[in-house]
């Protein structure tokens, strides 16, 4: 399988860093082809702005949605966006790994989604290409994430509510919207206060999950 691994954590020596390294090793062992977008290491610019387009159809007023639809036809995206788009086109499976920041993904990854999975590229409301007719039909995706809070807090009836439900704004409203099949999320709760033993168990559990892909 061709796999794009999109990863966001600012510290290579973190638990997330160890999870990412484990996954990359396991994927190689299984002879998958892997491309990595390590967003902090790349210093990826997450801010969508006029510079995203090398050519403007409406130069007087900046309408990002309109320009993205046009650029999807002409290829007038900035080089850093195009590079990431090529990786997405190439991949059969996209894995997104990140620590939970305010019950969502870190801003650098949200910015990658804003700029790379642009209107006209993964979906196109103008041509009714979404969900069953999403432009990424045939691709799959999976979220891998860690929390500081315990599972009870992120369960139904817990103070925050079910984390899987919160993640639907990503899995359903972004990925399924674009036509992708969503694999069950791999969640590691309370990652910031784990014992070494539990950390090692969680790394092994993730290695097995990756092996079974
Ligand atoms: C800005 C910020 C926001 C955070 N928001 C949450 C949150 O909403 N819920 C939660 O459970 N943990 C939250 N955390 C904690 C991280 O998710 C946790 O420290 C991380 O998953 C642990 O992984 P690491 O050891 O690889 O950094 C937040 C951390 C930061 C820095």
JSON list of C-alpha atoms and ligand atoms in Angstrom, two decimals:
[
{"chain": "A", "resi": 1, "resn": "UNK", "atom": "CA", "xyz": [0.00, 0.00, 0.00]},
{"chain": "A", "resi": 2, "resn": "UNK", "atom": "CA", "xyz": [1.06, 3.60, -0.56]},
{"chain": "A", "resi": 3, "resn": "UNK", "atom": "CA", "xyz": [0.79, 5.49, 2.72]},
{"chain": "A", "resi": 4, "resn": "UNK", "atom": "CA", "xyz": [1.06, 9.19, 3.46]},
{"chain": "A", "resi": 5, "resn": "UNK", "atom": "CA", "xyz": [1.86, 9.74, 7.16]},
{"chain": "A", "resi": 6, "resn": "UNK", "atom": "CA", "xyz": [0.94, 13.26, 8.23]},
{"chain": "A", "resi": 7, "resn": "UNK", "atom": "CA", "xyz": [2.42, 13.96, 11.65]},
{"chain": "A", "resi": 8, "resn": "UNK", "atom": "CA", "xyz": [2.25, 16.96, 13.99]},
{"chain": "A", "resi": 9, "resn": "UNK", "atom": "CA", "xyz": [4.24, 17.14, 17.21]},
{"chain": "A", "resi": 10, "resn": "UNK", "atom": "CA", "xyz": [6.90, 19.75, 17.96]},
{"chain": "A", "resi": 11, "resn": "UNK", "atom": "CA", "xyz": [9.20, 17.41, 19.94]},
{"chain": "A", "resi": 12, "resn": "UNK", "atom": "CA", "xyz": [10.90, 14.39, 18.33]},
{"chain": "A", "resi": 13, "resn": "UNK", "atom": "CA", "xyz": [11.67, 12.90, 21.77]},
{"chain": "A", "resi": 14, "resn": "UNK", "atom": "CA", "xyz": [7.98, 12.94, 22.82]},
{"chain": "A", "resi": 15, "resn": "UNK", "atom": "CA", "xyz": [5.71, 9.93, 23.21]},
{"chain": "A", "resi": 16, "resn": "UNK", "atom": "CA", "xyz": [4.14, 10.95, 19.90]},
{"chain": "A", "resi": 17, "resn": "UNK", "atom": "CA", "xyz": [7.61, 10.93, 18.36]},
{"chain": "A", "resi": 18, "resn": "UNK", "atom": "CA", "xyz": [8.10, 7.34, 19.59]},
{"chain": "A", "resi": 19, "resn": "UNK", "atom": "CA", "xyz": [4.70, 6.31, 18.18]},
{"chain": "A", "resi": 20, "resn": "UNK", "atom": "CA", "xyz": [5.55, 7.83, 14.82]},
{"chain": "A", "resi": 21, "resn": "UNK", "atom": "CA", "xyz": [8.96, 6.12, 14.68]},
{"chain": "A", "resi": 22, "resn": "UNK", "atom": "CA", "xyz": [7.34, 2.79, 15.64]},
{"chain": "A", "resi": 23, "resn": "UNK", "atom": "CA", "xyz": [4.77, 3.16, 12.87]},
{"chain": "A", "resi": 24, "resn": "UNK", "atom": "CA", "xyz": [7.33, 4.07, 10.21]},
{"chain": "A", "resi": 25, "resn": "UNK", "atom": "CA", "xyz": [9.49, 1.06, 11.12]},
{"chain": "A", "resi": 26, "resn": "UNK", "atom": "CA", "xyz": [6.50, -1.31, 11.13]},
{"chain": "A", "resi": 27, "resn": "UNK", "atom": "CA", "xyz": [5.20, 0.02, 7.81]},
{"chain": "A", "resi": 28, "resn": "UNK", "atom": "CA", "xyz": [8.62, -0.50, 6.20]},
{"chain": "A", "resi": 29, "resn": "UNK", "atom": "CA", "xyz": [8.83, -4.03, 7.65]},
{"chain": "A", "resi": 30, "resn": "UNK", "atom": "CA", "xyz": [5.48, -4.76, 6.00]},
{"chain": "A", "resi": 31, "resn": "UNK", "atom": "CA", "xyz": [6.93, -3.40, 2.74]},
{"chain": "A", "resi": 32, "resn": "UNK", "atom": "CA", "xyz": [4.44, -0.56, 2.41]},
{"chain": "A", "resi": 33, "resn": "UNK", "atom": "CA", "xyz": [5.63, 2.50, 0.51]},
{"chain": "A", "resi": 34, "resn": "UNK", "atom": "CA", "xyz": [5.59, 5.47, 2.88]},
{"chain": "A", "resi": 35, "resn": "UNK", "atom": "CA", "xyz": [5.85, 9.24, 2.49]},
{"chain": "A", "resi": 36, "resn": "UNK", "atom": "CA", "xyz": [6.08, 11.37, 5.63]},
{"chain": "A", "resi": 37, "resn": "UNK", "atom": "CA", "xyz": [4.87, 14.92, 6.14]},
{"chain": "A", "resi": 38, "resn": "UNK", "atom": "CA", "xyz": [6.39, 15.86, 9.51]},
{"chain": "A", "resi": 39, "resn": "UNK", "atom": "CA", "xyz": [4.71, 19.26, 9.72]},
{"chain": "A", "resi": 40, "resn": "UNK", "atom": "CA", "xyz": [6.71, 20.88, 12.56]},
{"chain": "A", "resi": 41, "resn": "UNK", "atom": "CA", "xyz": [10.00, 19.56, 11.16]},
{"chain": "A", "resi": 42, "resn": "UNK", "atom": "CA", "xyz": [9.04, 20.96, 7.74]},
{"chain": "A", "resi": 43, "resn": "UNK", "atom": "CA", "xyz": [8.06, 24.25, 9.37]},
{"chain": "A", "resi": 44, "resn": "UNK", "atom": "CA", "xyz": [4.90, 23.90, 7.31]},
{"chain": "A", "resi": 45, "resn": "UNK", "atom": "CA", "xyz": [3.07, 27.19, 6.86]},
{"chain": "A", "resi": 46, "resn": "UNK", "atom": "CA", "xyz": [-0.49, 26.58, 8.11]},
{"chain": "A", "resi": 47, "resn": "UNK", "atom": "CA", "xyz": [-1.88, 30.02, 7.23]},
{"chain": "A", "resi": 48, "resn": "UNK", "atom": "CA", "xyz": [-4.14, 30.11, 4.20]},
{"chain": "A", "resi": 49, "resn": "UNK", "atom": "CA", "xyz": [-3.71, 33.45, 2.44]},
{"chain": "A", "resi": 50, "resn": "UNK", "atom": "CA", "xyz": [-3.39, 35.12, -0.96]},
{"chain": "A", "resi": 51, "resn": "UNK", "atom": "CA", "xyz": [0.09, 33.67, -1.41]},
{"chain": "A", "resi": 52, "resn": "UNK", "atom": "CA", "xyz": [-1.49, 30.23, -1.80]},
{"chain": "A", "resi": 53, "resn": "UNK", "atom": "CA", "xyz": [-2.34, 31.11, -5.40]},
{"chain": "A", "resi": 54, "resn": "UNK", "atom": "CA", "xyz": [0.18, 31.91, -8.11]},
{"chain": "A", "resi": 55, "resn": "UNK", "atom": "CA", "xyz": [-2.55, 33.39, -10.29]},
{"chain": "A", "resi": 56, "resn": "UNK", "atom": "CA", "xyz": [-5.76, 35.15, -9.27]},
{"chain": "A", "resi": 57, "resn": "UNK", "atom": "CA", "xyz": [-9.08, 34.99, -11.09]},
{"chain": "A", "resi": 58, "resn": "UNK", "atom": "CA", "xyz": [-10.51, 37.80, -8.92]},
{"chain": "A", "resi": 59, "resn": "UNK", "atom": "CA", "xyz": [-7.56, 40.11, -8.14]},
{"chain": "A", "resi": 60, "resn": "UNK", "atom": "CA", "xyz": [-9.74, 42.87, -6.60]},
{"chain": "A", "resi": 61, "resn": "UNK", "atom": "CA", "xyz": [-11.13, 40.87, -3.68]},
{"chain": "A", "resi": 62, "resn": "UNK", "atom": "CA", "xyz": [-9.66, 37.69, -2.18]},
{"chain": "A", "resi": 63, "resn": "UNK", "atom": "CA", "xyz": [-12.17, 34.83, -2.17]},
{"chain": "A", "resi": 64, "resn": "UNK", "atom": "CA", "xyz": [-10.23, 31.75, -1.04]},
{"chain": "A", "resi": 65, "resn": "UNK", "atom": "CA", "xyz": [-12.97, 29.25, -1.87]},
{"chain": "A", "resi": 66, "resn": "UNK", "atom": "CA", "xyz": [-13.43, 30.61, -5.40]},
{"chain": "A", "resi": 67, "resn": "UNK", "atom": "CA", "xyz": [-9.67, 30.85, -6.08]},
{"chain": "A", "resi": 68, "resn": "UNK", "atom": "CA", "xyz": [-9.14, 27.27, -4.86]},
{"chain": "A", "resi": 69, "resn": "UNK", "atom": "CA", "xyz": [-11.84, 25.92, -7.19]},
{"chain": "A", "resi": 70, "resn": "UNK", "atom": "CA", "xyz": [-10.17, 27.80, -10.08]},
{"chain": "A", "resi": 71, "resn": "UNK", "atom": "CA", "xyz": [-6.64, 26.73, -9.09]},
{"chain": "A", "resi": 72, "resn": "UNK", "atom": "CA", "xyz": [-7.77, 23.09, -8.98]},
{"chain": "A", "resi": 73, "resn": "UNK", "atom": "CA", "xyz": [-8.42, 23.42, -12.72]},
{"chain": "A", "resi": 74, "resn": "UNK", "atom": "CA", "xyz": [-5.33, 25.47, -13.63]},
{"chain": "A", "resi": 75, "resn": "UNK", "atom": "CA", "xyz": [-2.79, 24.19, -11.09]},
{"chain": "A", "resi": 76, "resn": "UNK", "atom": "CA", "xyz": [-2.15, 27.72, -9.78]},
{"chain": "A", "resi": 77, "resn": "UNK", "atom": "CA", "xyz": [-1.37, 26.60, -6.21]},
{"chain": "A", "resi": 78, "resn": "UNK", "atom": "CA", "xyz": [1.82, 27.66, -4.38]},
{"chain": "A", "resi": 79, "resn": "UNK", "atom": "CA", "xyz": [4.67, 25.09, -4.65]},
{"chain": "A", "resi": 80, "resn": "UNK", "atom": "CA", "xyz": [4.43, 23.90, -1.00]},
{"chain": "A", "resi": 81, "resn": "UNK", "atom": "CA", "xyz": [0.73, 23.11, -1.48]},
{"chain": "A", "resi": 82, "resn": "UNK", "atom": "CA", "xyz": [1.34, 21.35, -4.80]},
{"chain": "A", "resi": 83, "resn": "UNK", "atom": "CA", "xyz": [4.03, 19.19, -3.25]},
{"chain": "A", "resi": 84, "resn": "UNK", "atom": "CA", "xyz": [1.65, 17.99, -0.54]},
{"chain": "A", "resi": 85, "resn": "UNK", "atom": "CA", "xyz": [-1.18, 17.51, -3.06]},
{"chain": "A", "resi": 86, "resn": "UNK", "atom": "CA", "xyz": [1.05, 15.18, -5.08]},
{"chain": "A", "resi": 87, "resn": "UNK", "atom": "CA", "xyz": [1.62, 13.07, -1.95]},
{"chain": "A", "resi": 88, "resn": "UNK", "atom": "CA", "xyz": [-2.13, 12.92, -1.32]},
{"chain": "A", "resi": 89, "resn": "UNK", "atom": "CA", "xyz": [-2.85, 11.92, -4.93]},
{"chain": "A", "resi": 90, "resn": "UNK", "atom": "CA", "xyz": [-0.21, 9.20, -4.69]},
{"chain": "A", "resi": 91, "resn": "UNK", "atom": "CA", "xyz": [-1.46, 7.69, -1.40]},
{"chain": "A", "resi": 92, "resn": "UNK", "atom": "CA", "xyz": [-3.98, 4.87, -0.90]},
{"chain": "A", "resi": 93, "resn": "UNK", "atom": "CA", "xyz": [-4.07, 5.50, 2.86]},
{"chain": "A", "resi": 94, "resn": "UNK", "atom": "CA", "xyz": [-3.54, 8.72, 4.80]},
{"chain": "A", "resi": 95, "resn": "UNK", "atom": "CA", "xyz": [-2.62, 8.44, 8.49]},
{"chain": "A", "resi": 96, "resn": "UNK", "atom": "CA", "xyz": [-2.90, 11.60, 10.62]},
{"chain": "A", "resi": 97, "resn": "UNK", "atom": "CA", "xyz": [-1.07, 11.45, 13.96]},
{"chain": "A", "resi": 98, "resn": "UNK", "atom": "CA", "xyz": [-1.26, 14.26, 16.53]},
{"chain": "A", "resi": 99, "resn": "UNK", "atom": "CA", "xyz": [-1.70, 15.07, 20.23]},
{"chain": "A", "resi": 100, "resn": "UNK", "atom": "CA", "xyz": [-5.14, 16.43, 21.09]},
{"chain": "A", "resi": 101, "resn": "UNK", "atom": "CA", "xyz": [-5.00, 20.21, 21.48]},
{"chain": "A", "resi": 102, "resn": "UNK", "atom": "CA", "xyz": [-8.27, 21.63, 22.81]},
{"chain": "A", "resi": 103, "resn": "UNK", "atom": "CA", "xyz": [-10.18, 18.55, 21.65]},
{"chain": "A", "resi": 104, "resn": "UNK", "atom": "CA", "xyz": [-8.97, 19.02, 18.08]},
{"chain": "A", "resi": 105, "resn": "UNK", "atom": "CA", "xyz": [-5.80, 18.63, 16.03]},
{"chain": "A", "resi": 106, "resn": "UNK", "atom": "CA", "xyz": [-2.92, 21.13, 16.45]},
{"chain": "A", "resi": 107, "resn": "UNK", "atom": "CA", "xyz": [-3.31, 24.27, 14.34]},
{"chain": "A", "resi": 108, "resn": "UNK", "atom": "CA", "xyz": [-0.40, 23.31, 12.09]},
{"chain": "A", "resi": 109, "resn": "UNK", "atom": "CA", "xyz": [-2.31, 20.22, 10.95]},
{"chain": "A", "resi": 110, "resn": "UNK", "atom": "CA", "xyz": [-5.61, 22.06, 10.56]},
{"chain": "A", "resi": 111, "resn": "UNK", "atom": "CA", "xyz": [-3.71, 24.54, 8.39]},
{"chain": "A", "resi": 112, "resn": "UNK", "atom": "CA", "xyz": [-2.36, 21.67, 6.28]},
{"chain": "A", "resi": 113, "resn": "UNK", "atom": "CA", "xyz": [-5.98, 20.55, 5.75]},
{"chain": "A", "resi": 114, "resn": "UNK", "atom": "CA", "xyz": [-7.15, 24.09, 4.92]},
{"chain": "A", "resi": 115, "resn": "UNK", "atom": "CA", "xyz": [-4.40, 24.63, 2.36]},
{"chain": "A", "resi": 116, "resn": "UNK", "atom": "CA", "xyz": [-3.81, 21.15, 0.91]},
{"chain": "A", "resi": 117, "resn": "UNK", "atom": "CA", "xyz": [-7.25, 19.52, 0.91]},
{"chain": "A", "resi": 118, "resn": "UNK", "atom": "CA", "xyz": [-8.50, 22.61, -0.87]},
{"chain": "A", "resi": 119, "resn": "UNK", "atom": "CA", "xyz": [-11.95, 23.10, -2.40]},
{"chain": "A", "resi": 120, "resn": "UNK", "atom": "CA", "xyz": [-11.87, 21.57, -5.88]},
{"chain": "A", "resi": 121, "resn": "UNK", "atom": "CA", "xyz": [-9.16, 19.07, -4.90]},
{"chain": "A", "resi": 122, "resn": "UNK", "atom": "CA", "xyz": [-10.87, 16.68, -2.43]},
{"chain": "A", "resi": 123, "resn": "UNK", "atom": "CA", "xyz": [-14.44, 17.85, -2.95]},
{"chain": "A", "resi": 124, "resn": "UNK", "atom": "CA", "xyz": [-16.31, 20.19, -5.21]},
{"chain": "A", "resi": 125, "resn": "UNK", "atom": "CA", "xyz": [-19.73, 21.49, -4.18]},
{"chain": "A", "resi": 126, "resn": "UNK", "atom": "CA", "xyz": [-20.06, 23.22, -7.55]},
{"chain": "A", "resi": 127, "resn": "UNK", "atom": "CA", "xyz": [-20.10, 19.83, -9.28]},
{"chain": "A", "resi": 128, "resn": "UNK", "atom": "CA", "xyz": [-21.78, 18.06, -6.33]},
{"chain": "A", "resi": 129, "resn": "UNK", "atom": "CA", "xyz": [-18.68, 16.00, -5.60]},
{"chain": "A", "resi": 130, "resn": "UNK", "atom": "CA", "xyz": [-18.91, 15.09, -1.94]},
{"chain": "A", "resi": 131, "resn": "UNK", "atom": "CA", "xyz": [-19.54, 12.04, 0.28]},
{"chain": "A", "resi": 132, "resn": "UNK", "atom": "CA", "xyz": [-20.48, 9.20, -2.16]},
{"chain": "A", "resi": 133, "resn": "UNK", "atom": "CA", "xyz": [-19.09, 11.22, -5.04]},
{"chain": "A", "resi": 134, "resn": "UNK", "atom": "CA", "xyz": [-16.18, 12.78, -3.12]},
{"chain": "A", "resi": 135, "resn": "UNK", "atom": "CA", "xyz": [-13.04, 13.15, -5.19]},
{"chain": "A", "resi": 136, "resn": "UNK", "atom": "CA", "xyz": [-10.95, 10.93, -2.88]},
{"chain": "A", "resi": 137, "resn": "UNK", "atom": "CA", "xyz": [-13.14, 7.85, -3.33]},
{"chain": "A", "resi": 138, "resn": "UNK", "atom": "CA", "xyz": [-10.91, 4.77, -3.13]},
{"chain": "A", "resi": 139, "resn": "UNK", "atom": "CA", "xyz": [-8.62, 6.28, -0.50]},
{"chain": "A", "resi": 140, "resn": "UNK", "atom": "CA", "xyz": [-8.75, 5.45, 3.21]},
{"chain": "A", "resi": 141, "resn": "UNK", "atom": "CA", "xyz": [-7.73, 7.42, 6.25]},
{"chain": "A", "resi": 142, "resn": "UNK", "atom": "CA", "xyz": [-7.09, 6.92, 9.95]},
{"chain": "A", "resi": 143, "resn": "UNK", "atom": "CA", "xyz": [-6.56, 9.20, 12.94]},
{"chain": "A", "resi": 144, "resn": "UNK", "atom": "CA", "xyz": [-3.99, 8.38, 15.60]},
{"chain": "A", "resi": 145, "resn": "UNK", "atom": "CA", "xyz": [-4.15, 10.63, 18.61]},
{"chain": "A", "resi": 146, "resn": "UNK", "atom": "CA", "xyz": [-3.13, 11.02, 22.26]},
{"chain": "A", "resi": 147, "resn": "UNK", "atom": "CA", "xyz": [-4.86, 12.86, 25.08]},
{"chain": "A", "resi": 148, "resn": "UNK", "atom": "CA", "xyz": [-3.84, 14.31, 28.41]},
{"chain": "A", "resi": 149, "resn": "UNK", "atom": "CA", "xyz": [-7.27, 13.63, 29.89]},
{"chain": "A", "resi": 150, "resn": "UNK", "atom": "CA", "xyz": [-8.37, 10.17, 31.06]},
{"chain": "A", "resi": 151, "resn": "UNK", "atom": "CA", "xyz": [-10.77, 8.03, 29.02]},
{"chain": "A", "resi": 152, "resn": "UNK", "atom": "CA", "xyz": [-13.63, 8.55, 31.53]},
{"chain": "A", "resi": 153, "resn": "UNK", "atom": "CA", "xyz": [-13.54, 12.27, 30.83]},
{"chain": "A", "resi": 154, "resn": "UNK", "atom": "CA", "xyz": [-13.72, 11.63, 27.06]},
{"chain": "A", "resi": 155, "resn": "UNK", "atom": "CA", "xyz": [-16.52, 9.02, 27.29]},
{"chain": "A", "resi": 156, "resn": "UNK", "atom": "CA", "xyz": [-20.25, 9.47, 26.85]},
{"chain": "A", "resi": 157, "resn": "UNK", "atom": "CA", "xyz": [-21.49, 10.98, 30.11]},
{"chain": "A", "resi": 158, "resn": "UNK", "atom": "CA", "xyz": [-17.95, 12.17, 30.98]},
{"chain": "A", "resi": 159, "resn": "UNK", "atom": "CA", "xyz": [-17.15, 15.87, 31.42]},
{"chain": "A", "resi": 160, "resn": "UNK", "atom": "CA", "xyz": [-15.95, 16.35, 27.80]},
{"chain": "A", "resi": 161, "resn": "UNK", "atom": "CA", "xyz": [-18.15, 13.71, 26.12]},
{"chain": "A", "resi": 162, "resn": "UNK", "atom": "CA", "xyz": [-17.09, 10.94, 23.74]},
{"chain": "A", "resi": 163, "resn": "UNK", "atom": "CA", "xyz": [-13.86, 11.87, 21.95]},
{"chain": "A", "resi": 164, "resn": "UNK", "atom": "CA", "xyz": [-14.87, 9.77, 18.92]},
{"chain": "A", "resi": 165, "resn": "UNK", "atom": "CA", "xyz": [-17.94, 11.99, 18.56]},
{"chain": "A", "resi": 166, "resn": "UNK", "atom": "CA", "xyz": [-15.76, 15.13, 18.67]},
{"chain": "A", "resi": 167, "resn": "UNK", "atom": "CA", "xyz": [-13.44, 13.62, 16.08]},
{"chain": "A", "resi": 168, "resn": "UNK", "atom": "CA", "xyz": [-16.38, 13.23, 13.69]},
{"chain": "A", "resi": 169, "resn": "UNK", "atom": "CA", "xyz": [-15.89, 16.87, 12.71]},
{"chain": "A", "resi": 170, "resn": "UNK", "atom": "CA", "xyz": [-12.69, 15.52, 11.11]},
{"chain": "A", "resi": 171, "resn": "UNK", "atom": "CA", "xyz": [-13.56, 11.92, 10.21]},
{"chain": "A", "resi": 172, "resn": "UNK", "atom": "CA", "xyz": [-17.05, 12.60, 8.88]},
{"chain": "A", "resi": 173, "resn": "UNK", "atom": "CA", "xyz": [-17.18, 16.28, 7.91]},
{"chain": "A", "resi": 174, "resn": "UNK", "atom": "CA", "xyz": [-13.75, 16.34, 6.26]},
{"chain": "A", "resi": 175, "resn": "UNK", "atom": "CA", "xyz": [-12.65, 12.82, 5.26]},
{"chain": "A", "resi": 176, "resn": "UNK", "atom": "CA", "xyz": [-15.96, 11.10, 4.49]},
{"chain": "A", "resi": 177, "resn": "UNK", "atom": "CA", "xyz": [-17.06, 14.35, 2.88]},
{"chain": "A", "resi": 178, "resn": "UNK", "atom": "CA", "xyz": [-14.16, 13.93, 0.47]},
{"chain": "A", "resi": 179, "resn": "UNK", "atom": "CA", "xyz": [-15.20, 10.35, -0.26]},
{"chain": "A", "resi": 180, "resn": "UNK", "atom": "CA", "xyz": [-12.58, 8.59, 1.85]},
{"chain": "A", "resi": 181, "resn": "UNK", "atom": "CA", "xyz": [-13.19, 5.45, 3.89]},
{"chain": "A", "resi": 182, "resn": "UNK", "atom": "CA", "xyz": [-12.44, 6.12, 7.57]},
{"chain": "A", "resi": 183, "resn": "UNK", "atom": "CA", "xyz": [-10.75, 3.39, 9.63]},
{"chain": "A", "resi": 184, "resn": "UNK", "atom": "CA", "xyz": [-11.39, 3.33, 13.40]},
{"chain": "A", "resi": 185, "resn": "UNK", "atom": "CA", "xyz": [-9.31, 5.98, 15.20]},
{"chain": "A", "resi": 186, "resn": "UNK", "atom": "CA", "xyz": [-6.41, 4.79, 17.35]},
{"chain": "A", "resi": 187, "resn": "UNK", "atom": "CA", "xyz": [-6.66, 6.76, 20.60]},
{"chain": "A", "resi": 188, "resn": "UNK", "atom": "CA", "xyz": [-4.23, 6.67, 23.51]},
{"chain": "A", "resi": 189, "resn": "UNK", "atom": "CA", "xyz": [-5.76, 8.34, 26.55]},
{"chain": "A", "resi": 190, "resn": "UNK", "atom": "CA", "xyz": [-3.85, 10.03, 29.37]},
{"chain": "A", "resi": 191, "resn": "UNK", "atom": "CA", "xyz": [-0.61, 9.85, 27.42]},
{"chain": "A", "resi": 192, "resn": "UNK", "atom": "CA", "xyz": [1.04, 12.69, 29.33]},
{"chain": "A", "resi": 193, "resn": "UNK", "atom": "CA", "xyz": [0.92, 10.87, 32.68]},
{"chain": "A", "resi": 194, "resn": "UNK", "atom": "CA", "xyz": [1.73, 7.28, 31.71]},
{"chain": "A", "resi": 195, "resn": "UNK", "atom": "CA", "xyz": [4.14, 4.98, 33.51]},
{"chain": "A", "resi": 196, "resn": "UNK", "atom": "CA", "xyz": [7.05, 3.65, 31.43]},
{"chain": "A", "resi": 197, "resn": "UNK", "atom": "CA", "xyz": [5.38, 0.22, 31.44]},
{"chain": "A", "resi": 198, "resn": "UNK", "atom": "CA", "xyz": [2.08, 1.51, 30.10]},
{"chain": "A", "resi": 199, "resn": "UNK", "atom": "CA", "xyz": [3.94, 3.61, 27.54]},
{"chain": "A", "resi": 200, "resn": "UNK", "atom": "CA", "xyz": [5.72, 0.48, 26.28]},
{"chain": "A", "resi": 201, "resn": "UNK", "atom": "CA", "xyz": [2.40, -1.43, 26.16]},
{"chain": "A", "resi": 202, "resn": "UNK", "atom": "CA", "xyz": [0.77, 1.35, 24.16]},
{"chain": "A", "resi": 203, "resn": "UNK", "atom": "CA", "xyz": [3.67, 1.44, 21.71]},
{"chain": "A", "resi": 204, "resn": "UNK", "atom": "CA", "xyz": [3.28, -2.33, 21.24]},
{"chain": "A", "resi": 205, "resn": "UNK", "atom": "CA", "xyz": [-0.51, -2.05, 20.82]},
{"chain": "A", "resi": 206, "resn": "UNK", "atom": "CA", "xyz": [0.05, 0.60, 18.12]},
{"chain": "A", "resi": 207, "resn": "UNK", "atom": "CA", "xyz": [2.74, -1.49, 16.39]},
{"chain": "A", "resi": 208, "resn": "UNK", "atom": "CA", "xyz": [0.23, -4.37, 16.18]},
{"chain": "A", "resi": 209, "resn": "UNK", "atom": "CA", "xyz": [-2.47, -2.08, 14.80]},
{"chain": "A", "resi": 210, "resn": "UNK", "atom": "CA", "xyz": [-0.09, -0.83, 12.11]},
{"chain": "A", "resi": 211, "resn": "UNK", "atom": "CA", "xyz": [0.97, -4.40, 11.32]},
{"chain": "A", "resi": 212, "resn": "UNK", "atom": "CA", "xyz": [-2.67, -5.38, 10.79]},
{"chain": "A", "resi": 213, "resn": "UNK", "atom": "CA", "xyz": [-3.44, -2.56, 8.35]},
{"chain": "B", "resi": 1, "resn": "LIG", "atom": "C1", "xyz": [-2.17, 23.58, 23.68]},
{"chain": "B", "resi": 1, "resn": "LIG", "atom": "C2", "xyz": [-2.55, 22.26, 24.27]},
{"chain": "B", "resi": 1, "resn": "LIG", "atom": "C3", "xyz": [-3.88, 21.90, 24.36]},
{"chain": "B", "resi": 1, "resn": "LIG", "atom": "C4", "xyz": [-4.23, 20.68, 24.89]},
{"chain": "B", "resi": 1, "resn": "LIG", "atom": "N1", "xyz": [-5.55, 20.35, 24.93]},
{"chain": "B", "resi": 1, "resn": "LIG", "atom": "C5", "xyz": [-5.91, 19.13, 25.39]},
{"chain": "B", "resi": 1, "resn": "LIG", "atom": "C6", "xyz": [-7.28, 18.74, 25.40]},
{"chain": "B", "resi": 1, "resn": "LIG", "atom": "O1", "xyz": [-8.16, 19.46, 24.97]},
{"chain": "B", "resi": 1, "resn": "LIG", "atom": "N2", "xyz": [-7.59, 17.52, 25.88]},
{"chain": "B", "resi": 1, "resn": "LIG", "atom": "C7", "xyz": [-6.64, 16.65, 26.36]},
{"chain": "B", "resi": 1, "resn": "LIG", "atom": "O2", "xyz": [-6.98, 15.55, 26.79]},
{"chain": "B", "resi": 1, "resn": "LIG", "atom": "N3", "xyz": [-5.33, 17.01, 26.37]},
{"chain": "B", "resi": 1, "resn": "LIG", "atom": "C8", "xyz": [-4.94, 18.21, 25.89]},
{"chain": "B", "resi": 1, "resn": "LIG", "atom": "N4", "xyz": [-3.63, 18.56, 25.87]},
{"chain": "B", "resi": 1, "resn": "LIG", "atom": "C9", "xyz": [-2.62, 17.58, 26.35]},
{"chain": "B", "resi": 1, "resn": "LIG", "atom": "C10", "xyz": [-1.98, 16.79, 25.20]},
{"chain": "B", "resi": 1, "resn": "LIG", "atom": "O3", "xyz": [-2.94, 16.18, 24.38]},
{"chain": "B", "resi": 1, "resn": "LIG", "atom": "C11", "xyz": [-1.03, 15.73, 25.76]},
{"chain": "B", "resi": 1, "resn": "LIG", "atom": "O4", "xyz": [-0.05, 16.39, 26.52]},
{"chain": "B", "resi": 1, "resn": "LIG", "atom": "C12", "xyz": [-0.38, 14.90, 24.66]},
{"chain": "B", "resi": 1, "resn": "LIG", "atom": "O5", "xyz": [-1.36, 14.13, 23.99]},
{"chain": "B", "resi": 1, "resn": "LIG", "atom": "C13", "xyz": [0.66, 13.97, 25.25]},
{"chain": "B", "resi": 1, "resn": "LIG", "atom": "O6", "xyz": [1.46, 13.43, 24.21]},
{"chain": "B", "resi": 1, "resn": "LIG", "atom": "P1", "xyz": [3.04, 13.74, 24.14]},
{"chain": "B", "resi": 1, "resn": "LIG", "atom": "O7", "xyz": [3.61, 13.22, 25.43]},
{"chain": "B", "resi": 1, "resn": "LIG", "atom": "O8", "xyz": [3.54, 13.01, 22.94]},
{"chain": "B", "resi": 1, "resn": "LIG", "atom": "O9", "xyz": [3.19, 15.23, 24.02]},
{"chain": "B", "resi": 1, "resn": "LIG", "atom": "C14", "xyz": [-3.24, 19.79, 25.35]},
{"chain": "B", "resi": 1, "resn": "LIG", "atom": "C15", "xyz": [-1.89, 20.17, 25.26]},
{"chain": "B", "resi": 1, "resn": "LIG", "atom": "C16", "xyz": [-1.55, 21.39, 24.74]},
{"chain": "B", "resi": 1, "resn": "LIG", "atom": "C17", "xyz": [-0.10, 21.75, 24.65]}
]
